Amino acid sequence: QKEVEQDPGPLSVPEGAIVSLNCTYSNSAFQYFMWYRQYSRKGPELLMYTYSSGNKEDGRFTAQVDKSSKYISLFIRDSQPSDSATYLCAMSSAGGTSYGKLTFGQGTILTVHP
Amino acid sequence: DGGITQSPKYLFRKEGQNVTLSCEQNLNHDAMYWYRQDPGQGLRLIYYSQIVNDFQKGDIAEGYSVSREKKESFPLTVTSAQKNPTAFYLCASFSGKVADTQYFGPGTRLTVL
């Protein structure tokens, strides 16, 4: 079983829809949670970064972390065709020998059509 | 502009040849990482370095080698021992600060002919 599970999709939605992307994980030591967006043939760019449980909002994007359920989500409101990309969840534990090492999900391919 | 650069963007190699992928950063980050990305498999860690002249194997280090002679540079060599080297290679760096995370370069697409 992988440490981080992410549904690879692909996910196709109409413009304006609310998109929900999710990851589950098994390692209870994870405390830092990230969502990266990756356009085709480009490097991933950091979209959202959260620590421990709770919500974080940035414009149309909301990240949720539920450590008790080992479940994280990314919501995209009023989705746009420019949101079409692969979304990668990533997480890490704190300090020690981990030193910023990230464990990634497989990535979910999202297409928003006009 | 601060950032991470990778070169070349596309690289073609014949079987049996070693090739070296370049990664440079001017963010003054201590740690640097190399990942391999294949369709449907996410990012897999090849090697990482926390400090100059030191590096550790990641999950899939076989057939790869690295060096870290300068803080700014972390080149990756794909050797002929790597059985399936065709992939998208990503370099990342990290400041080491608690509230920070990894930032990625634009990637190099390696194709073995």
Short mmCIF file of C-alpha atoms in Angstrom, two decimals:
data_model
loop_
_atom_site.label_atom_id
_atom_site.label_comp_id
_atom_site.label_asym_id
_atom_site.label_seq_id
_atom_site.Cartn_x
_atom_site.Cartn_y
_atom_site.Cartn_z
CA GLN A 1 0.00 0.00 0.00
CA LYS A 2 1.33 3.43 -0.93
CA GLU A 3 1.87 6.00 1.81
CA VAL A 4 -0.18 8.55 -0.14
CA GLU A 5 -3.12 7.63 -2.34
CA GLN A 6 -4.58 10.00 -4.90
CA ASP A 7 -7.20 9.24 -7.51
CA PRO A 8 -5.46 9.85 -10.86
CA GLY A 9 -8.71 10.70 -12.61
CA PRO A 10 -8.88 11.99 -15.25
CA LEU A 11 -11.49 14.45 -14.02
CA SER A 12 -13.43 16.55 -16.53
CA VAL A 13 -15.76 19.35 -15.42
CA PRO A 14 -17.56 22.28 -17.07
CA GLU A 15 -16.35 25.82 -16.54
CA GLY A 16 -17.72 27.30 -13.34
CA ALA A 17 -18.00 23.98 -11.50
CA ILE A 18 -16.68 23.33 -8.01
CA VAL A 19 -13.84 20.82 -8.13
CA SER A 20 -12.88 18.56 -5.23
CA LEU A 21 -9.49 16.82 -5.24
CA ASN A 22 -8.52 14.43 -2.47
CA CYS A 23 -5.66 12.43 -1.00
CA THR A 24 -5.50 9.90 1.78
CA TYR A 25 -2.37 8.90 3.64
CA SER A 26 -1.23 6.30 6.12
CA ASN A 27 1.76 7.89 7.88
CA SER A 28 0.57 9.68 11.03
CA ALA A 29 3.92 11.55 11.22
CA PHE A 30 2.96 13.79 8.31
CA GLN A 31 2.35 17.32 9.52
CA TYR A 32 2.93 19.52 6.48
CA PHE A 33 0.60 19.27 3.50
CA MET A 34 0.96 20.79 0.08
CA TRP A 35 -0.85 20.99 -3.22
CA TYR A 36 1.16 21.56 -6.38
CA ARG A 37 -0.23 22.39 -9.80
CA GLN A 38 1.62 21.10 -12.85
CA TYR A 39 0.89 22.19 -16.38
CA SER A 40 1.84 19.87 -19.21
CA ARG A 41 5.62 19.55 -19.67
CA LYS A 42 6.31 22.06 -16.87
CA GLY A 43 7.62 21.78 -13.33
CA PRO A 44 5.14 21.68 -10.43
CA GLU A 45 4.32 25.02 -8.81
CA LEU A 46 3.26 25.35 -5.19
CA LEU A 47 -0.43 26.18 -4.90
CA MET A 48 -1.31 25.70 -1.24
CA TYR A 49 0.66 24.89 1.91
CA THR A 50 -0.91 23.98 5.25
CA TYR A 51 0.35 22.83 8.60
CA SER A 52 -1.57 20.27 10.68
CA SER A 53 -5.36 20.17 10.59
CA GLY A 54 -7.67 22.94 9.44
CA ASN A 55 -8.61 24.99 6.42
CA LYS A 56 -6.73 27.52 4.35
CA GLU A 57 -8.24 29.71 1.67
CA ASP A 58 -6.53 31.59 -1.14
CA GLY A 59 -8.83 33.15 -3.71
CA ARG A 60 -10.76 30.38 -5.46
CA PHE A 61 -8.73 27.66 -3.75
CA THR A 62 -9.39 26.09 -0.35
CA ALA A 63 -7.20 23.41 1.23
CA GLN A 64 -8.54 21.22 4.03
CA VAL A 65 -6.63 18.85 6.27
CA ASP A 66 -8.25 16.29 8.55
CA LYS A 67 -5.46 14.53 10.40
CA SER A 68 -7.83 12.35 12.40
CA SER A 69 -9.06 10.80 9.15
CA LYS A 70 -5.69 11.11 7.36
CA TYR A 71 -7.44 12.93 4.53
CA ILE A 72 -6.68 16.15 2.69
CA SER A 73 -8.68 18.01 0.07
CA LEU A 74 -8.34 20.85 -2.38
CA PHE A 75 -11.45 22.69 -3.54
CA ILE A 76 -11.49 24.91 -6.59
CA ARG A 77 -14.46 27.25 -6.90
CA ASP A 78 -15.66 28.76 -10.18
CA SER A 79 -13.22 26.57 -12.11
CA GLN A 80 -11.68 28.02 -15.27
CA PRO A 81 -10.14 26.39 -18.35
CA SER A 82 -6.79 27.75 -17.11
CA ASP A 83 -7.14 25.43 -14.09
CA SER A 84 -6.68 22.45 -16.42
CA ALA A 85 -3.55 20.76 -15.12
CA THR A 86 -2.30 17.88 -13.00
CA TYR A 87 -2.72 18.45 -9.26
CA LEU A 88 -0.26 16.75 -6.96
CA CYS A 89 -0.70 16.40 -3.24
CA ALA A 90 2.47 16.15 -1.16
CA MET A 91 3.25 15.83 2.51
CA SER A 92 6.16 15.67 4.91
CA SER A 93 6.94 15.03 8.53
CA ALA A 94 8.75 17.53 10.72
CA GLY A 95 12.47 17.83 11.29
CA GLY A 96 15.01 15.09 11.92
CA THR A 97 16.30 13.11 8.98
CA SER A 98 13.26 13.98 6.88
CA TYR A 99 14.72 17.44 6.09
CA GLY A 100 12.03 18.56 3.75
CA LYS A 101 11.58 15.22 2.00
CA LEU A 102 8.17 15.04 0.41
CA THR A 103 5.96 12.08 -0.33
CA PHE A 104 3.75 12.66 -3.35
CA GLY A 105 0.43 11.31 -4.53
CA GLN A 106 0.11 10.10 -8.13
CA GLY A 107 -1.48 13.35 -9.28
CA THR A 108 -5.02 14.00 -10.58
CA ILE A 109 -5.43 15.17 -14.16
CA LEU A 110 -8.10 17.89 -14.31
CA THR A 111 -9.70 19.30 -17.44
CA VAL A 112 -12.08 22.25 -17.26
CA HIS A 113 -13.95 22.65 -20.53
CA PRO A 114 -15.62 25.89 -21.65
CA ASP B 1 15.00 36.78 -10.65
CA GLY B 2 15.48 34.02 -8.11
CA GLY B 3 14.73 30.50 -9.21
CA ILE B 4 15.79 27.08 -10.37
CA THR B 5 17.02 26.40 -13.88
CA GLN B 6 17.39 23.05 -15.58
CA SER B 7 19.10 22.34 -18.85
CA PRO B 8 18.62 21.14 -21.42
CA LYS B 9 14.84 21.16 -21.75
CA TYR B 10 14.93 18.12 -24.06
CA LEU B 11 17.69 15.53 -24.25
CA PHE B 12 18.10 12.54 -26.52
CA ARG B 13 20.49 9.73 -25.72
CA LYS B 14 21.53 6.55 -27.41
CA GLU B 15 21.49 3.36 -25.40
CA GLY B 16 24.76 2.77 -23.58
CA GLN B 17 25.61 6.45 -23.17
CA ASN B 18 25.85 8.41 -19.94
CA VAL B 19 24.22 11.84 -19.88
CA THR B 20 24.33 14.64 -17.33
CA LEU B 21 21.37 16.88 -16.49
CA SER B 22 22.08 20.30 -15.09
CA CYS B 23 20.30 21.95 -12.15
CA GLU B 24 21.22 25.39 -10.83
CA GLN B 25 19.53 27.51 -8.17
CA ASN B 26 20.13 31.07 -7.00
CA LEU B 27 17.74 30.91 -4.03
CA ASN B 28 20.57 30.25 -1.57
CA HIS B 29 18.83 27.01 -0.56
CA ASP B 30 20.77 24.39 1.34
CA ALA B 31 18.90 21.32 0.11
CA MET B 32 18.42 20.09 -3.44
CA TYR B 33 16.56 17.11 -4.86
CA TRP B 34 16.18 15.09 -8.04
CA TYR B 35 12.91 13.41 -8.98
CA ARG B 36 11.79 11.26 -11.84
CA GLN B 37 8.23 11.52 -13.15
CA ASP B 38 6.56 8.84 -15.25
CA PRO B 39 2.95 8.90 -16.42
CA GLY B 40 0.57 7.76 -13.68
CA GLN B 41 3.33 7.32 -11.07
CA GLY B 42 3.75 10.76 -9.53
CA LEU B 43 7.21 11.92 -8.47
CA ARG B 44 9.82 9.48 -7.25
CA LEU B 45 12.92 10.66 -5.38
CA ILE B 46 16.27 9.74 -6.95
CA TYR B 47 18.84 11.58 -4.83
CA TYR B 48 18.89 14.51 -2.44
CA SER B 49 21.53 16.69 -0.84
CA GLN B 50 21.18 18.64 2.37
CA ILE B 51 24.55 20.35 2.18
CA VAL B 52 27.55 20.79 -0.09
CA ASN B 53 29.69 17.66 -0.55
CA ASP B 54 27.00 15.42 0.94
CA PHE B 55 24.11 13.55 -0.68
CA GLN B 56 21.84 10.58 0.02
CA LYS B 57 20.08 8.01 -2.11
CA GLY B 58 16.38 8.33 -2.56
CA ASP B 59 13.91 5.59 -3.45
CA ILE B 60 15.17 4.85 -6.98
CA ALA B 61 18.90 5.71 -7.03
CA GLU B 62 20.10 2.69 -9.03
CA GLY B 63 21.62 3.74 -12.35
CA TYR B 64 22.01 7.39 -11.32
CA SER B 65 24.81 9.44 -9.76
CA VAL B 66 25.08 13.00 -8.44
CA SER B 67 27.59 15.47 -7.10
CA ARG B 68 27.26 18.58 -4.93
CA GLU B 69 30.47 20.55 -5.20
CA LYS B 70 28.75 23.93 -5.03
CA LYS B 71 25.69 25.09 -3.12
CA GLU B 72 24.09 26.36 -6.33
CA SER B 73 24.55 23.25 -8.44
CA PHE B 74 23.35 19.63 -8.24
CA PRO B 75 23.94 17.78 -11.54
CA LEU B 76 22.44 14.36 -12.16
CA THR B 77 24.15 11.75 -14.33
CA VAL B 78 21.98 9.06 -15.88
CA THR B 79 24.29 6.14 -16.48
CA SER B 80 24.03 3.28 -18.94
CA ALA B 81 23.12 1.07 -15.98
CA GLN B 82 19.71 2.75 -15.74
CA LYS B 83 17.46 0.27 -17.50
CA ASN B 84 14.57 2.54 -18.37
CA PRO B 85 15.82 6.15 -18.37
CA THR B 86 13.18 7.74 -20.61
CA ALA B 87 11.28 10.06 -18.26
CA PHE B 88 10.71 13.66 -17.15
CA TYR B 89 13.36 14.71 -14.61
CA LEU B 90 12.66 17.41 -12.06
CA CYS B 91 15.06 19.23 -9.78
CA ALA B 92 13.89 20.97 -6.61
CA SER B 93 15.39 22.98 -3.77
CA PHE B 94 14.44 23.73 -0.18
CA SER B 95 15.57 26.44 2.23
CA GLY B 96 15.44 24.23 5.32
CA LYS B 97 13.10 26.60 7.15
CA VAL B 98 10.23 25.00 9.03
CA ALA B 99 7.49 26.98 7.27
CA ASP B 100 8.91 26.41 3.80
CA THR B 101 8.76 23.63 1.24
CA GLN B 102 10.34 22.50 -2.02
CA TYR B 103 10.32 24.57 -5.19
CA PHE B 104 10.78 23.00 -8.59
CA GLY B 105 12.63 23.73 -11.78
CA PRO B 106 11.04 23.46 -15.24
CA GLY B 107 12.23 19.89 -15.87
CA THR B 108 14.25 17.99 -18.48
CA ARG B 109 12.63 15.47 -20.78
CA LEU B 110 15.09 12.62 -21.46
CA THR B 111 14.42 10.22 -24.31
CA VAL B 112 16.55 7.17 -25.01
CA LEU B 113 16.63 6.25 -28.68
#
